[in-house]
Structures are given as structure tokens and as C-alpha cells.
PDB file of C-alpha atoms in Angstrom:
ATOM      1  CA  UNK A   1      74.786  90.397  70.062  1.00  0.00           C
ATOM      2  CA  UNK A   2      76.077  91.873  73.304  1.00  0.00           C
ATOM      3  CA  UNK A   3      75.612  95.537  74.035  1.00  0.00           C
ATOM      4  CA  UNK A   4      78.578  97.232  75.588  1.00  0.00           C
ATOM      5  CA  UNK A   5      78.920 100.577  77.292  1.00  0.00           C
ATOM      6  CA  UNK A   6      82.111 102.626  77.225  1.00  0.00           C
ATOM      7  CA  UNK A   7      83.070 104.491  80.362  1.00  0.00           C
ATOM      8  CA  UNK A   8      85.912 106.987  80.468  1.00  0.00           C
ATOM      9  CA  UNK A   9      87.895 107.159  83.697  1.00  0.00           C
ATOM     10  CA  UNK A  10      90.728 109.677  83.726  1.00  0.00           C
ATOM     11  CA  UNK A  11      91.478 109.292  79.995  1.00  0.00           C
ATOM     12  CA  UNK A  12      91.191 105.522  80.062  1.00  0.00           C
ATOM     13  CA  UNK A  13      88.434 103.612  78.320  1.00  0.00           C
ATOM     14  CA  UNK A  14      86.949 100.654  80.170  1.00  0.00           C
ATOM     15  CA  UNK A  15      84.343  98.338  78.665  1.00  0.00           C
ATOM     16  CA  UNK A  16      81.506  97.176  80.878  1.00  0.00           C
ATOM     17  CA  UNK A  17      79.296  94.292  79.790  1.00  0.00           C
ATOM     18  CA  UNK A  18      75.633  95.382  80.195  1.00  0.00           C
ATOM     19  CA  UNK A  19      74.363  91.794  80.219  1.00  0.00           C
ATOM     20  CA  UNK A  20      76.226  91.051  83.428  1.00  0.00           C
ATOM     21  CA  UNK A  21      73.752  91.628  86.252  1.00  0.00           C
ATOM     22  CA  UNK A  22      74.726  94.344  88.677  1.00  0.00           C
ATOM     23  CA  UNK A  23      74.934  93.045  92.220  1.00  0.00           C
ATOM     24  CA  UNK A  24      73.387  95.197  94.886  1.00  0.00           C
ATOM     25  CA  UNK A  25      71.541  95.109  98.139  1.00  0.00           C
ATOM     26  CA  UNK A  26      68.107  95.197  96.508  1.00  0.00           C
ATOM     27  CA  UNK A  27      67.361  92.925  93.552  1.00  0.00           C
ATOM     28  CA  UNK A  28      64.289  93.458  91.301  1.00  0.00           C
ATOM     29  CA  UNK A  29      63.766  89.743  90.766  1.00  0.00           C
ATOM     30  CA  UNK A  30      64.914  88.582  94.172  1.00  0.00           C
ATOM     31  CA  UNK A  31      62.246  85.865  94.261  1.00  0.00           C
ATOM     32  CA  UNK A  32      63.147  84.487  90.816  1.00  0.00           C
ATOM     33  CA  UNK A  33      66.931  84.412  91.104  1.00  0.00           C
ATOM     34  CA  UNK A  34      69.050  82.911  93.815  1.00  0.00           C
ATOM     35  CA  UNK A  35      72.028  85.011  94.949  1.00  0.00           C
ATOM     36  CA  UNK A  36      74.476  82.200  94.106  1.00  0.00           C
ATOM     37  CA  UNK A  37      73.215  82.032  90.488  1.00  0.00           C
ATOM     38  CA  UNK A  38      74.457  85.551  89.696  1.00  0.00           C
ATOM     39  CA  UNK A  39      78.200  86.025  89.403  1.00  0.00           C
ATOM     40  CA  UNK A  40      79.421  89.288  90.927  1.00  0.00           C
ATOM     41  CA  UNK A  41      80.090  92.003  88.362  1.00  0.00           C
ATOM     42  CA  UNK A  42      83.739  92.719  87.810  1.00  0.00           C
ATOM     43  CA  UNK A  43      84.694  96.363  87.578  1.00  0.00           C
ATOM     44  CA  UNK A  44      87.886  97.146  85.727  1.00  0.00           C
ATOM     45  CA  UNK A  45      90.036  99.608  87.647  1.00  0.00           C
ATOM     46  CA  UNK A  46      93.361 100.885  86.473  1.00  0.00           C
ATOM     47  CA  UNK A  47      96.317 101.984  88.547  1.00  0.00           C
ATOM     48  CA  UNK A  48      96.223 105.283  86.677  1.00  0.00           C
ATOM     49  CA  UNK A  49      92.786 106.203  88.035  1.00  0.00           C
ATOM     50  CA  UNK A  50      93.180 108.817  90.714  1.00  0.00           C
ATOM     51  CA  UNK A  51      89.901 109.339  92.499  1.00  0.00           C
ATOM     52  CA  UNK A  52      90.897 110.113  96.082  1.00  0.00           C
ATOM     53  CA  UNK A  53      91.469 113.661  97.156  1.00  0.00           C
ATOM     54  CA  UNK A  54      92.690 114.519 100.619  1.00  0.00           C
ATOM     55  CA  UNK A  55      91.735 117.671 102.404  1.00  0.00           C
ATOM     56  CA  UNK A  56      94.061 119.267 104.860  1.00  0.00           C
ATOM     57  CA  UNK A  57      93.445 121.955 107.392  1.00  0.00           C
ATOM     58  CA  UNK A  58      95.737 124.927 107.613  1.00  0.00           C
ATOM     59  CA  UNK A  59      98.102 124.524 110.541  1.00  0.00           C
ATOM     60  CA  UNK A  60      96.702 126.308 113.571  1.00  0.00           C
ATOM     61  CA  UNK A  61      99.355 127.953 115.685  1.00  0.00           C
ATOM     62  CA  UNK A  62      98.972 127.910 119.443  1.00  0.00           C
ATOM     63  CA  UNK A  63      99.908 130.524 121.964  1.00  0.00           C
ATOM     64  CA  UNK A  64     102.298 129.551 124.740  1.00  0.00           C
ATOM     65  CA  UNK A  65      99.373 129.368 127.167  1.00  0.00           C
ATOM     66  CA  UNK A  66      97.346 127.128 124.834  1.00  0.00           C
ATOM     67  CA  UNK A  67     100.338 124.811 124.356  1.00  0.00           C
ATOM     68  CA  UNK A  68     100.786 124.626 128.117  1.00  0.00           C
ATOM     69  CA  UNK A  69      97.105 123.760 128.652  1.00  0.00           C
ATOM     70  CA  UNK A  70      97.212 120.969 126.075  1.00  0.00           C
ATOM     71  CA  UNK A  71     100.504 119.452 127.233  1.00  0.00           C
ATOM     72  CA  UNK A  72      99.378 119.648 130.849  1.00  0.00           C
ATOM     73  CA  UNK A  73      96.192 117.776 129.971  1.00  0.00           C
ATOM     74  CA  UNK A  74      98.130 115.202 127.954  1.00  0.00           C
ATOM     75  CA  UNK A  75     100.310 114.390 130.949  1.00  0.00           C
ATOM     76  CA  UNK A  76      97.346 114.385 133.356  1.00  0.00           C
ATOM     77  CA  UNK A  77      95.582 111.787 131.202  1.00  0.00           C
ATOM     78  CA  UNK A  78      98.629 109.509 131.594  1.00  0.00           C
ATOM     79  CA  UNK A  79      98.586 109.829 135.389  1.00  0.00           C
ATOM     80  CA  UNK A  80      98.115 106.814 137.634  1.00  0.00           C
ATOM     81  CA  UNK A  81      95.956 109.000 139.911  1.00  0.00           C
ATOM     82  CA  UNK A  82      92.380 108.059 138.959  1.00  0.00           C
ATOM     83  CA  UNK A  83      90.892 111.258 140.403  1.00  0.00           C
ATOM     84  CA  UNK A  84      93.266 113.408 138.343  1.00  0.00           C
ATOM     85  CA  UNK A  85      92.382 111.490 135.183  1.00  0.00           C
ATOM     86  CA  UNK A  86      88.658 111.854 135.914  1.00  0.00           C
ATOM     87  CA  UNK A  87      88.846 115.604 136.564  1.00  0.00           C
ATOM     88  CA  UNK A  88      91.016 116.039 133.458  1.00  0.00           C
ATOM     89  CA  UNK A  89      88.382 114.249 131.362  1.00  0.00           C
ATOM     90  CA  UNK A  90      85.714 116.520 132.814  1.00  0.00           C
ATOM     91  CA  UNK A  91      87.843 119.582 132.026  1.00  0.00           C
ATOM     92  CA  UNK A  92      88.371 118.323 128.490  1.00  0.00           C
ATOM     93  CA  UNK A  93      84.653 117.792 127.985  1.00  0.00           C
ATOM     94  CA  UNK A  94      83.411 120.971 129.644  1.00  0.00           C
ATOM     95  CA  UNK A  95      86.082 123.496 128.663  1.00  0.00           C
ATOM     96  CA  UNK A  96      88.865 122.426 126.323  1.00  0.00           C
ATOM     97  CA  UNK A  97      86.743 120.681 123.677  1.00  0.00           C
ATOM     98  CA  UNK A  98      84.529 123.776 123.645  1.00  0.00           C
ATOM     99  CA  UNK A  99      87.346 126.349 123.483  1.00  0.00           C
ATOM    100  CA  UNK A 100      89.637 124.718 120.915  1.00  0.00           C
ATOM    101  CA  UNK A 101      88.636 123.992 117.322  1.00  0.00           C
ATOM    102  CA  UNK A 102      88.524 120.323 116.293  1.00  0.00           C
ATOM    103  CA  UNK A 103      91.490 120.809 113.937  1.00  0.00           C
ATOM    104  CA  UNK A 104      93.750 121.266 116.973  1.00  0.00           C
ATOM    105  CA  UNK A 105      93.000 117.705 118.073  1.00  0.00           C
ATOM    106  CA  UNK A 106      93.511 116.357 114.546  1.00  0.00           C
ATOM    107  CA  UNK A 107      96.829 118.160 114.119  1.00  0.00           C
ATOM    108  CA  UNK A 108      98.021 117.318 117.630  1.00  0.00           C
ATOM    109  CA  UNK A 109      96.457 113.921 118.333  1.00  0.00           C
ATOM    110  CA  UNK A 110      98.127 113.108 121.684  1.00  0.00           C
ATOM    111  CA  UNK A 111      95.025 113.936 123.755  1.00  0.00           C
ATOM    112  CA  UNK A 112      92.792 111.771 121.567  1.00  0.00           C
ATOM    113  CA  UNK A 113      95.389 108.966 121.631  1.00  0.00           C
ATOM    114  CA  UNK A 114      95.541 109.168 125.423  1.00  0.00           C
ATOM    115  CA  UNK A 115      91.745 109.014 125.672  1.00  0.00           C
ATOM    116  CA  UNK A 116      91.705 105.952 123.409  1.00  0.00           C
ATOM    117  CA  UNK A 117      94.407 104.351 125.564  1.00  0.00           C
ATOM    118  CA  UNK A 118      92.223 104.910 128.626  1.00  0.00           C
ATOM    119  CA  UNK A 119      89.305 103.216 126.873  1.00  0.00           C
ATOM    120  CA  UNK A 120      91.505 100.273 125.908  1.00  0.00           C
ATOM    121  CA  UNK A 121      92.868 100.052 129.437  1.00  0.00           C
ATOM    122  CA  UNK A 122      89.331 100.050 130.830  1.00  0.00           C
ATOM    123  CA  UNK A 123      88.253  97.374 128.324  1.00  0.00           C
ATOM    124  CA  UNK A 124      91.260  95.222 129.276  1.00  0.00           C
ATOM    125  CA  UNK A 125      90.394  95.526 132.963  1.00  0.00           C
ATOM    126  CA  UNK A 126      86.729  94.716 132.328  1.00  0.00           C
ATOM    127  CA  UNK A 127      87.703  91.643 130.314  1.00  0.00           C
ATOM    128  CA  UNK A 128      90.046  90.395 133.016  1.00  0.00           C
ATOM    129  CA  UNK A 129      87.435  90.673 135.773  1.00  0.00           C
TER     130      UNK A 129
END
């Protein structure tokens, strides 16, 4: 006789067979059982289960000066002048990332996107050399 456990997920009942071994990183009888001998446990999931919740930050307004600083840095990061890009990165690290809350860079991702583009550009150049 099989024992079964009932689990309720958002008003839906799902049956889980307790005799099916649970796969995991650590096995109690790892020496006695080969990994290929144990079928992976199937977990029943319904489309009606809603388990993800997203958090949002309140929109942070910027002053005209703050907007100017950020847009100026965005354009400087796209410059072909290597010295300007380097000094802009130093300014970002030493001043801007300290003065602005992280939410600003999540809500206005252009600076982060430009920094990632610079990393990709550098990786492409390193790979070509």
C-alpha cells in the first residue's frame, strides 16, 4: 500500500508519492544507489499557482542638476575618447555611485547599459588580439 501526502498550493490539491525518492545534492545512501537507478521526482505544478511576487521601488524624481549629471555621464561613456571614458568611470565610482541611491540606476539603466557595453567591447578586442 502506497502512502500519499496531500499538498495544497493556492487552493489546488496535488498528490505527491512518498515512495518516490527525492533527488538532491546529498544522498543518504549514495554508496548503495547509483544516480541513474533513481528516477527524478516529478513535481506537479499548475498554471494557477502564483508564487512570484515582484517588488518595485517608488519612482525617484531627479532635480534638473541631477538629470544633467547623469545624462552627461551617459554620453561621456559613449565617447570615442578613451581618456574621457576613463575619467568618467572614475567619477562614477568615486562620486556618482556614492551620491545617488541604487534605485536611480535601476530605474534609469542607461549608465549601467553603457558600462556593460564597454565591458563587451573590451572583451571583443581582447578576443580579437
